Amino acid sequence: MATVPLLHCSQVSSLNITRAPPLKLQGLESCSTVAELKQHHAQTIKLGLSSDNHAMGRVIKLCALSEIKNLNYALRVFHTLPSPDAFIYNTMIRGYLESNCPQDYCIAFYIQMLRNSVSPNNFTFPPLIRACCIDGAIQEGKQVHSHIIKFGFSSDGFLQNNLIHMYVNFNSLKEAKKVFCNLAIKDDVSWTTLISGYAQWGCIDEAHQFFQSMPYERRKNSAVSWNAMIAAYVQSNRFHEALDLFEKMRAEKVKIDKFVAASVLSACTGLGALEQGKWIHKYIEESGIEIDSKLGTTIIDMYCKCGCLDMAFQVFNRLTSKGISSWNSMIGGLAVNGKGMAAIELLKEMERQNKVSPDYITFVNVLSGCAHSGLVEEGRYYFRYMTEVYGIEPGMEHYGCMVDLLGRAGLLKEARKVIDEMPMNPDASVLGALLGACKIHGNFELGKEIGRQVIELEPNNSGRYVLLANLYANSRGWEEVANVRKLMNDRGVKKAPGSSVIELDGIVNEFTAGGRTHPQAKEIYANVNEMLDCIRSAGYVPIKDGALHDISEEEKENPLYYHSEKLAMALGLLRTKPGETLRITKNLRVCKDCHQVGKLISKVYDREIVVRDRNRFHHFKGGECSCNDYW
């Protein structure tokens, strides 16, 4: 992009622009087509108003900013004017901005404005700033900033907030902070723009420092600033801190609006904190906050990802208007909870209602549901169907679902064929699906080949190394296991620690494998041992599959006993009454041993246990799992 230099203020002479008194042109604002507009334009010319800025300004505004949107005609009218005023220049700049034209056009009008000695006003600069933001025009943006100062608008709060947004957009946080600190009056927009800006570029702690420095009275009355900070934590997956901040918000009696509610619901979704999510949902209903399609979708997503499909369906069915996101959220919720046929039936209902058409994401969710439920024929059918009926070409996610579906079903050759025939190079998620299938079905040779490709595609993903090392371990390739671990060390890749979360009495309890930081650690570990003793009588034998070292069988058992989900189950049994459901969220895929333990505990203790791992839900009840051991 060619840089267009701006003129210095010293080159611009000030000029008083006079405007003609308003003239009534009947029906001008009601024009809906260019033909009608041309008729009215001809009328103004007949009235001798072809050089009148006010009359022609109205014509240009309709061309540039209304639904008529004919910039070529606006430009023709503009060129007929001998002395366009600031209003007309501003209108042309806005028109080109809103038509998504490059910032060069907007800057060019501004330069012409200065060359013709037309003084800009406070309405000139906001669209110029936005134009620079859209095109990433840093140097031009800085020059616009200097002109704002030179023309005497440095005290205009609206313009200064626009500048903060511009510098944030450029990742020029120091400059954004400088503009902010020089503001005489910092309003909600100022604070929120800066806080969101720092969060946007990953500076979450700095964003929180700004939030904390807000004057108490302003913070107390600014739900939007609270939401900016809570949303920042959510977007960074710092869900605990988001909920902690929400508790402080409630303590300070700040009114909760639908935006705050949506952000907190997302935090509850991330942690699987169902009770907190229910509280927010109840608050929304009792406060009379409108549950529109967007907020409704957030509530549906929360219930689905807390494994509470009945409540999700209640919200879904009560929505007066269901957008595509609502349908996709509900179909995806069924899919991840292992209800593939129900996901397909909901797709059919969506088609019967014929109000919203399925899209790319809809079929990702349907195919994912087929993969989680082992519906091979249905998956093949809908993979073809989406293209034949809706013209949706398969993308990487669709291919990944098909490889996952076929691989889990043991159809490794067909899965490999899908990869070979993809029109694009497979990414790590597609190859990772085949690698996981190779481990499940013991195809070590293919698994080793795919595993080496995967770790090169995602060299910083510890899970890929662990899966490959487990594959080698299962084939007793201890030297190759050591090589994988050495490669991890050489590249500085750390294995992601397993952690599990269980919410009890509105408090989120988090565990890591073997961790003893919980206040009830002593009772929890005693209960783990008692729990395992109880299920041994029901046939429990530790599954030591996948140990990464050539060690004795006895040594392999001990770490298994204290996996994070077992600790969470033990606390759940200690703190809940018989008959209550335990809901646990784990950051990694649940291992075979913990899966077996979940089934046996549900039988021996007569409890339902819902575990959400990285890939899907497991509903343990009566000694069985909803995944039918297919995960």
XYZ file of C-alpha atoms in Angstrom:
631
model
C 0.000 0.000 0.000
C 1.399 3.384 -0.956
C 1.746 5.763 1.985
C -0.045 9.057 1.377
C 1.704 11.912 3.268
C -0.590 14.325 5.069
C -0.103 18.071 4.998
C 1.117 19.855 8.100
C -1.302 22.216 9.784
C 0.969 25.134 8.949
C 0.066 24.598 5.303
C -3.653 24.854 5.971
C -5.313 28.247 6.197
C -8.419 28.497 8.361
C -11.630 29.250 6.528
C -15.086 30.119 7.821
C -17.604 28.007 5.946
C -21.069 29.494 5.611
C -24.053 27.266 4.967
C -27.150 28.276 3.060
C -30.453 28.242 4.954
C -32.321 24.912 4.802
C -34.301 24.354 1.620
C -37.113 21.847 1.513
C -36.901 19.291 -1.267
C -40.057 17.262 -0.917
C -39.577 13.508 -0.787
C -35.774 13.479 -1.024
C -35.264 11.349 2.093
C -37.881 8.848 0.890
C -35.903 7.940 -2.249
C -35.179 4.222 -2.371
C -33.631 3.890 -5.838
C -30.985 5.742 -7.828
C -33.624 6.616 -10.463
C -35.775 8.407 -7.858
C -32.696 10.147 -6.484
C -31.732 11.379 -9.952
C -35.189 12.897 -10.372
C -34.809 14.851 -7.145
C -31.278 15.831 -8.112
C -32.609 17.197 -11.402
C -35.210 19.166 -9.374
C -32.461 20.826 -7.316
C -30.636 21.828 -10.494
C -33.831 23.324 -11.957
C -34.235 25.335 -8.757
C -30.751 26.753 -9.298
C -29.261 24.881 -6.352
C -26.517 22.981 -8.192
C -23.841 24.902 -6.291
C -25.662 24.919 -2.949
C -23.678 22.836 -0.455
C -26.662 22.157 1.779
C -28.911 20.889 -1.029
C -26.152 18.916 -2.743
C -24.938 17.616 0.620
C -28.303 15.967 1.162
C -28.086 14.322 -2.261
C -24.540 13.100 -1.592
C -25.511 11.796 1.844
C -28.313 9.712 0.342
C -25.941 8.333 -2.302
C -23.096 7.589 0.096
C -24.738 6.598 3.380
C -28.251 5.309 2.687
C -29.389 1.944 1.368
C -29.092 3.362 -2.173
C -25.283 3.212 -1.816
C -24.072 4.574 -5.162
C -20.655 6.083 -4.525
C -20.004 6.689 -8.218
C -23.031 8.978 -8.428
C -22.071 10.659 -5.140
C -18.611 11.316 -6.562
C -20.086 12.802 -9.744
C -22.215 15.203 -7.696
C -19.214 16.005 -5.485
C -17.109 17.015 -8.514
C -19.791 19.481 -9.669
C -19.464 21.523 -6.474
C -17.060 24.454 -6.663
C -16.469 24.642 -2.885
C -17.576 21.531 -0.935
C -17.770 22.160 2.811
C -16.634 19.985 5.739
C -20.012 18.220 5.944
C -19.707 17.054 2.321
C -16.091 15.916 2.719
C -17.013 14.050 5.915
C -19.911 12.383 4.112
C -17.669 11.185 1.280
C -15.050 9.882 3.721
C -17.733 7.967 5.664
C -19.280 6.668 2.469
C -16.020 5.169 1.239
C -15.253 3.781 4.690
C -18.617 2.062 5.016
C -18.237 0.606 1.526
C -15.060 -1.170 2.713
C -12.838 0.759 0.342
C -9.100 0.955 1.163
C -8.083 3.699 3.560
C -6.222 5.428 0.692
C -9.582 6.697 -0.605
C -10.538 8.177 2.765
C -7.099 9.731 3.250
C -7.193 11.121 -0.294
C -10.434 13.006 0.430
C -8.942 14.335 3.651
C -5.847 15.587 1.819
C -8.012 17.287 -0.808
C -10.037 18.841 1.992
C -6.895 20.369 3.493
C -5.544 21.513 0.126
C -8.811 23.322 -0.528
C -8.474 25.058 2.844
C -11.556 23.410 4.334
C -11.031 23.018 8.071
C -11.833 19.556 9.439
C -14.142 19.278 12.431
C -14.614 16.691 15.129
C -16.759 14.587 12.757
C -13.916 14.310 10.237
C -11.522 12.245 12.306
C -13.471 9.192 13.603
C -13.959 7.686 10.115
C -10.311 8.448 9.258
C -9.181 6.603 12.400
C -11.430 3.650 11.571
C -10.087 3.551 8.008
C -6.524 3.352 9.329
C -7.540 0.565 11.724
C -9.139 -1.517 8.987
C -6.078 -1.370 6.739
C -3.453 -1.494 9.482
C -2.145 1.898 8.341
C 0.022 2.686 11.364
C 1.940 5.660 9.974
C -1.177 7.309 8.538
C -2.936 6.716 11.875
C -0.155 8.485 13.746
C -0.366 11.431 11.349
C -4.133 11.634 11.855
C -3.440 11.689 15.608
C -1.045 14.626 15.149
C -3.684 16.523 13.133
C -6.248 15.978 15.884
C -3.843 17.734 18.264
C -2.901 20.506 15.836
C -6.506 21.311 14.971
C -7.354 21.660 18.648
C -9.374 18.480 19.298
C -7.049 16.906 21.884
C -9.669 17.425 24.605
C -12.447 15.680 22.637
C -13.117 12.523 24.667
C -14.846 10.710 21.801
C -11.864 11.227 19.492
C -9.388 10.217 22.200
C -11.312 6.982 22.797
C -11.125 6.316 19.073
C -7.371 6.837 19.214
C -7.037 4.414 22.126
C -8.931 1.845 20.057
C -6.695 2.556 17.048
C -3.450 2.045 18.962
C -4.823 -1.095 20.584
C -5.701 -2.346 17.106
C -2.066 -1.745 16.064
C -0.787 -3.530 19.215
C 0.807 -0.214 20.184
C -0.176 -0.535 23.835
C 2.287 2.090 25.103
C 0.754 4.696 22.808
C -2.762 3.610 23.803
C -1.833 3.971 27.471
C -0.294 7.404 26.819
C -3.501 8.678 25.167
C -5.516 7.187 28.032
C -3.367 8.779 30.739
C -3.655 12.222 29.078
C -7.452 12.109 29.098
C -8.982 14.767 31.311
C -12.116 12.653 31.838
C -11.926 8.880 31.549
C -15.362 7.438 30.842
C -16.527 3.798 30.691
C -15.504 3.539 27.039
C -11.961 4.731 27.859
C -11.461 2.182 30.616
C -13.122 -0.679 28.744
C -11.219 -0.047 25.509
C -7.882 -0.073 27.315
C -8.689 -3.109 29.479
C -10.012 -5.081 26.496
C -7.049 -3.968 24.415
C -4.440 -5.255 26.840
C -6.405 -8.492 27.203
C -6.712 -8.844 23.417
C -2.923 -9.027 23.118
C -2.513 -11.475 25.991
C -1.560 -8.948 28.685
C -4.224 -10.196 31.096
C -2.461 -9.260 34.338
C -1.781 -5.733 33.084
C -5.442 -5.469 32.057
C -6.433 -6.469 35.599
C -4.112 -3.813 37.051
C -5.919 -1.149 35.009
C -9.256 -2.567 36.120
C -8.172 -2.420 39.761
C -7.043 1.187 39.337
C -10.521 2.343 38.235
C -12.110 4.733 40.732
C -14.385 2.732 43.008
C -17.564 4.686 42.187
C -17.033 4.369 38.448
C -16.219 0.658 38.693
C -19.263 0.073 40.855
C -21.535 1.548 38.205
C -19.804 0.100 35.152
C -20.962 -3.420 34.332
C -19.284 -3.044 30.943
C -15.820 -2.758 32.533
C -16.448 -5.793 34.729
C -17.549 -7.709 31.678
C -14.418 -6.674 29.777
C -12.238 -8.130 32.522
C -14.316 -11.277 33.061
C -14.412 -11.884 29.292
C -10.629 -11.428 29.160
C -10.153 -14.186 31.741
C -12.583 -16.463 29.889
C -10.867 -15.937 26.533
C -7.550 -16.849 28.178
C -9.070 -19.997 29.734
C -8.538 -18.551 33.210
C -11.992 -19.616 34.293
C -11.316 -19.684 38.043
C -10.262 -16.048 38.010
C -13.300 -15.139 35.920
C -15.609 -16.672 38.544
C -13.636 -15.108 41.413
C -14.029 -11.686 39.787
C -17.725 -12.327 39.296
C -18.057 -13.047 43.027
C -16.413 -9.676 43.751
C -18.823 -8.040 41.324
C -21.762 -9.528 43.207
C -20.219 -8.439 46.526
C -19.993 -4.849 45.245
C -23.641 -5.108 44.117
C -22.896 -4.170 40.509
C -25.923 -4.783 38.313
C -25.459 -7.816 36.089
C -26.479 -7.353 32.458
C -26.835 -9.950 29.717
C -23.252 -9.446 28.541
C -21.797 -10.181 31.986
C -24.163 -13.131 32.311
C -22.970 -14.546 28.980
C -19.285 -14.200 29.959
C -19.807 -15.863 33.339
C -21.810 -18.658 31.722
C -18.826 -19.254 29.418
C -16.565 -19.531 32.482
C -18.984 -22.042 34.019
C -18.900 -23.947 30.735
C -15.107 -24.063 30.786
C -15.004 -25.492 34.302
C -18.139 -27.606 34.145
C -19.484 -25.567 37.071
C -23.134 -26.530 36.695
C -24.430 -25.078 39.977
C -22.941 -21.658 39.235
C -24.351 -21.876 35.711
C -27.811 -22.707 37.055
C -27.624 -19.726 39.408
C -26.819 -17.388 36.504
C -29.635 -18.861 34.422
C -32.092 -18.355 37.298
C -30.835 -14.784 37.810
C -31.381 -14.021 34.112
C -34.973 -15.254 34.286
C -35.803 -13.509 37.568
C -34.201 -10.221 36.453
C -36.222 -10.094 33.269
C -33.135 -10.136 31.036
C -34.233 -11.032 27.536
C -32.998 -14.462 26.480
C -32.384 -13.757 22.813
C -30.909 -16.275 20.408
C -27.316 -15.381 21.338
C -27.747 -15.559 25.118
C -29.978 -18.624 24.764
C -27.217 -20.348 22.804
C -24.725 -19.559 25.567
C -27.063 -21.118 28.157
C -27.623 -24.184 25.950
C -23.874 -24.569 25.484
C -23.313 -24.364 29.247
C -25.851 -27.093 30.011
C -24.606 -29.314 27.180
C -20.985 -29.007 28.307
C -21.951 -29.730 31.892
C -23.587 -32.947 30.690
C -27.109 -31.730 31.505
C -28.932 -32.335 28.214
C -32.466 -32.196 29.651
C -31.984 -28.593 30.789
C -30.312 -27.700 27.493
C -33.327 -29.008 25.584
C -35.727 -27.050 27.810
C -33.929 -23.798 26.988
C -33.647 -24.729 23.314
C -37.342 -25.530 22.980
C -38.383 -22.277 24.703
C -36.403 -20.051 22.337
C -38.846 -18.048 20.229
C -36.215 -17.531 17.543
C -33.574 -20.171 16.902
C -30.576 -18.991 14.907
C -28.074 -21.315 13.287
C -25.838 -21.079 16.385
C -28.665 -22.364 18.613
C -29.238 -25.405 16.390
C -25.521 -26.076 16.092
C -24.982 -25.790 19.843
C -27.754 -28.297 20.600
C -26.681 -30.729 17.864
C -23.065 -30.431 19.015
C -24.103 -30.996 22.636
C -25.869 -34.227 21.710
C -22.854 -35.304 19.672
C -20.268 -34.777 22.402
C -22.492 -36.558 24.926
C -22.462 -39.663 22.724
C -25.995 -39.317 21.366
C -25.212 -39.493 17.674
C -28.649 -40.674 16.529
C -30.333 -37.889 18.520
C -28.022 -35.376 16.804
C -29.108 -36.728 13.416
C -32.796 -36.555 14.417
C -32.358 -32.915 15.456
C -30.780 -32.165 12.073
C -33.853 -33.693 10.420
C -36.125 -31.540 12.615
C -34.120 -28.478 11.584
C -34.729 -29.375 7.942
C -38.447 -29.984 8.547
C -38.898 -26.543 10.099
C -37.058 -25.081 7.091
C -36.346 -21.746 8.798
C -32.572 -22.095 9.009
C -30.353 -24.117 6.679
C -27.592 -26.348 8.058
C -24.106 -24.915 7.573
C -20.487 -26.042 7.702
C -20.493 -26.331 11.516
C -23.783 -28.263 11.576
C -22.223 -31.113 9.634
C -19.018 -31.030 11.675
C -21.228 -31.658 14.712
C -23.295 -34.367 13.014
C -20.178 -36.211 11.816
C -18.614 -35.809 15.255
C -21.739 -37.398 16.754
C -21.385 -40.303 14.328
C -17.723 -40.713 15.347
C -18.509 -40.722 19.082
C -21.329 -43.234 18.623
C -19.730 -45.565 16.068
C -22.329 -44.752 13.380
C -20.159 -45.640 10.394
C -22.856 -45.893 7.704
C -24.581 -42.731 8.897
C -21.255 -40.878 8.866
C -20.512 -41.962 5.303
C -24.031 -40.907 4.273
C -23.906 -37.388 5.786
C -20.380 -36.803 4.501
C -21.794 -37.153 0.969
C -25.165 -35.574 1.821
C -23.815 -32.173 2.866
C -22.234 -31.684 -0.554
C -24.961 -33.262 -2.670
C -27.861 -31.456 -0.955
C -26.343 -28.227 0.420
C -23.255 -27.758 -1.729
C -20.993 -27.642 1.347
C -17.523 -28.817 0.376
C -15.824 -30.873 3.126
C -13.220 -28.976 5.102
C -10.423 -30.121 7.392
C -12.823 -30.641 10.315
C -15.146 -32.876 8.284
C -12.229 -35.009 7.110
C -10.967 -35.199 10.680
C -14.356 -36.522 11.845
C -14.389 -39.155 9.099
C -10.863 -40.331 9.924
C -11.835 -40.457 13.607
C -15.050 -42.375 12.833
C -13.394 -44.940 10.564
C -10.303 -45.248 12.741
C -12.256 -45.932 15.943
C -14.261 -48.565 14.057
C -11.016 -50.314 13.137
C -11.268 -49.390 9.443
C -7.710 -48.092 9.358
C -7.145 -48.679 5.642
C -10.261 -46.712 4.748
C -9.254 -43.960 7.178
C -5.819 -43.785 5.552
C -7.471 -43.661 2.123
C -9.582 -40.654 3.226
C -6.375 -38.861 4.221
C -4.613 -39.747 0.963
C -7.551 -38.451 -1.103
C -8.048 -35.170 0.769
C -7.794 -32.107 -1.514
C -5.603 -30.388 1.099
C -2.662 -31.512 3.216
C -3.915 -33.099 6.458
C -3.269 -31.119 9.616
C -2.174 -32.499 12.971
C -5.748 -33.068 14.186
C -6.589 -35.297 11.196
C -3.381 -37.319 11.482
C -3.767 -37.356 15.270
C -7.163 -39.036 14.899
C -5.531 -41.835 12.895
C -2.659 -42.068 15.381
C -5.126 -42.525 18.240
C -6.930 -45.231 16.259
C -3.639 -47.022 15.633
C -3.009 -47.117 19.383
C -6.525 -48.421 20.109
C -6.283 -51.195 17.517
C -2.606 -52.026 17.994
C -1.388 -51.087 14.506
C 2.065 -50.099 15.685
C 3.770 -49.770 12.290
C 1.226 -47.348 10.833
C 1.028 -45.564 14.184
C 4.784 -44.977 14.301
C 4.779 -43.572 10.760
C 1.849 -41.215 11.457
C 3.154 -40.295 14.909
C 6.435 -38.973 13.521
C 4.524 -36.780 11.062
C 2.232 -35.448 13.805
C 4.983 -34.318 16.159
C 6.649 -32.427 13.303
C 3.351 -30.685 12.480
C 2.805 -29.762 16.149
C 6.267 -29.745 17.721
C 5.052 -27.949 20.873
C 2.041 -30.177 21.606
C 3.058 -32.492 24.438
C 0.026 -34.731 23.903
C 1.302 -35.822 20.496
C 4.631 -36.977 21.966
C 2.902 -38.793 24.812
C 0.603 -40.664 22.419
C 3.543 -41.738 20.247
C 5.563 -42.749 23.325
C 2.596 -44.778 24.592
C 2.411 -46.512 21.218
C 6.085 -47.472 21.494
C 5.579 -48.545 25.109
C 2.711 -50.838 24.188
C 4.986 -52.568 21.670
C 7.742 -52.654 24.338
C 9.972 -50.340 22.317
C 11.644 -48.829 25.370
C 14.570 -47.370 23.443
C 12.139 -45.536 21.135
C 10.190 -44.334 24.191
C 13.435 -42.864 25.523
C 14.122 -41.204 22.164
C 10.697 -39.540 22.173
C 11.218 -38.281 25.712
C 14.698 -36.986 24.764
C 13.209 -35.175 21.768
C 10.654 -33.560 24.098
C 13.424 -32.453 26.443
C 15.597 -31.133 23.621
C 12.672 -29.067 22.309
C 11.668 -27.879 25.773
C 8.230 -29.482 25.539
C 6.646 -30.230 28.904
C 3.945 -32.857 29.383
C 0.658 -31.154 30.231
C -0.286 -32.209 33.774
C -3.626 -33.948 34.128
C -6.140 -32.020 36.198
C -9.758 -32.570 37.174
C -12.392 -30.238 38.562
C -15.467 -31.013 40.652
C -17.944 -28.366 41.812
C -19.441 -28.922 45.277
C -21.728 -26.453 47.074
C -20.872 -23.800 44.485
C -17.122 -24.138 45.113
C -14.840 -25.422 42.357
C -12.258 -27.958 43.591
C -9.301 -28.715 41.331
C -6.955 -31.695 41.539
C -3.747 -32.737 39.808
C -2.448 -36.297 39.739
C -0.883 -37.074 43.094
C -1.545 -33.538 44.343
C -1.995 -32.934 48.071
C -2.815 -29.219 48.226
C -6.528 -29.651 48.953
C -7.494 -28.874 52.582
C -9.076 -32.343 52.859
C -6.169 -34.158 51.185
C -5.737 -36.647 54.041
C -9.407 -37.721 54.000
C -9.454 -37.772 50.184
C -6.483 -40.139 49.906
C -7.910 -42.394 52.595
C -11.182 -42.474 50.677
C -9.400 -43.298 47.397
C -7.875 -46.373 49.020
C -11.208 -47.387 50.546
C -12.958 -46.776 47.213
C -10.501 -48.980 45.312
C -10.759 -51.728 47.948
C -14.556 -51.710 47.520
C -14.467 -52.057 43.744
C -11.838 -54.819 43.827
C -14.591 -57.098 45.114
C -16.526 -56.143 41.973
C -13.640 -57.219 39.753
C -11.341 -54.203 39.607
C -7.884 -54.967 38.249
C -5.642 -51.973 37.438
C -5.098 -51.350 33.722
C -1.465 -50.387 33.363
C -1.574 -49.795 29.610
C 0.684 -47.047 28.300
C 3.334 -46.663 31.018
C 6.259 -44.741 29.585
C 9.083 -46.606 31.332
C 10.225 -50.220 31.488
C 9.322 -50.619 35.176
C 7.817 -53.341 37.354
C 4.102 -54.062 37.381
C 3.865 -52.960 41.023
C 5.493 -49.592 40.226
C 3.032 -49.041 37.396
C 0.042 -49.420 39.702
C 0.779 -46.664 42.221
C 0.488 -43.567 39.973
C -2.770 -44.928 38.573
C -4.386 -44.919 42.005
C -4.049 -41.164 42.384
C -5.026 -39.805 38.985
C -6.829 -36.484 39.284
C -10.286 -37.843 38.384
C -10.018 -40.526 41.107
C -9.224 -37.810 43.663
C -12.224 -35.816 42.446
C -14.483 -38.875 42.701
C -13.230 -39.554 46.225
C -14.037 -35.990 47.348
C -17.419 -36.184 45.625
C -18.309 -39.348 47.549
C -17.178 -37.725 50.801
C -19.165 -34.521 50.343
C -22.408 -35.597 48.638
C -25.399 -37.671 49.631
C -26.294 -41.074 48.180
C -28.180 -40.619 44.919
C -26.561 -37.295 43.997
C -24.739 -37.058 40.658
C -21.004 -36.378 40.592
C -19.878 -34.088 37.748
C -16.185 -33.961 36.924
C -14.286 -32.091 34.204
C -10.843 -33.318 33.105
C -8.438 -31.406 30.858
C -7.039 -34.531 29.150
C -8.510 -37.723 27.754
C -9.629 -40.074 30.532
C -7.367 -43.134 30.778
C -8.604 -46.727 30.530
C -8.062 -47.387 34.220
C -10.040 -44.344 35.400
C -12.760 -45.219 32.904
C -13.006 -48.683 34.439
C -13.020 -47.199 37.948
C -15.836 -44.805 36.996
C -18.009 -47.677 35.786
C -17.396 -49.827 38.872
C -17.946 -46.972 41.357
C -21.245 -46.127 39.680
C -22.315 -49.731 40.264
C -20.927 -50.377 43.768
C -21.948 -46.969 45.185
C -25.136 -46.695 43.108
C -24.139 -43.268 41.815
C -24.284 -41.542 38.465
C -20.931 -39.997 37.558
C -20.582 -37.606 34.620
C -17.018 -37.048 33.411
C -16.210 -34.559 30.672
C -12.759 -35.152 29.248
C -10.959 -33.356 26.432
C -12.912 -35.194 23.728
C -16.358 -36.113 25.015
C -18.650 -36.991 27.941
C -18.814 -40.237 29.855
C -22.034 -40.863 31.769
C -21.305 -43.708 34.206
C -24.361 -45.445 35.647
C -25.032 -48.960 36.924
C -21.601 -50.173 35.879
C -21.962 -48.997 32.283
C -20.791 -45.948 30.346
C -22.738 -43.978 27.765
C -19.794 -44.319 25.369
C -20.205 -48.121 25.353
C -16.423 -48.264 25.818
C -16.078 -46.523 22.455
C -13.962 -43.446 23.021
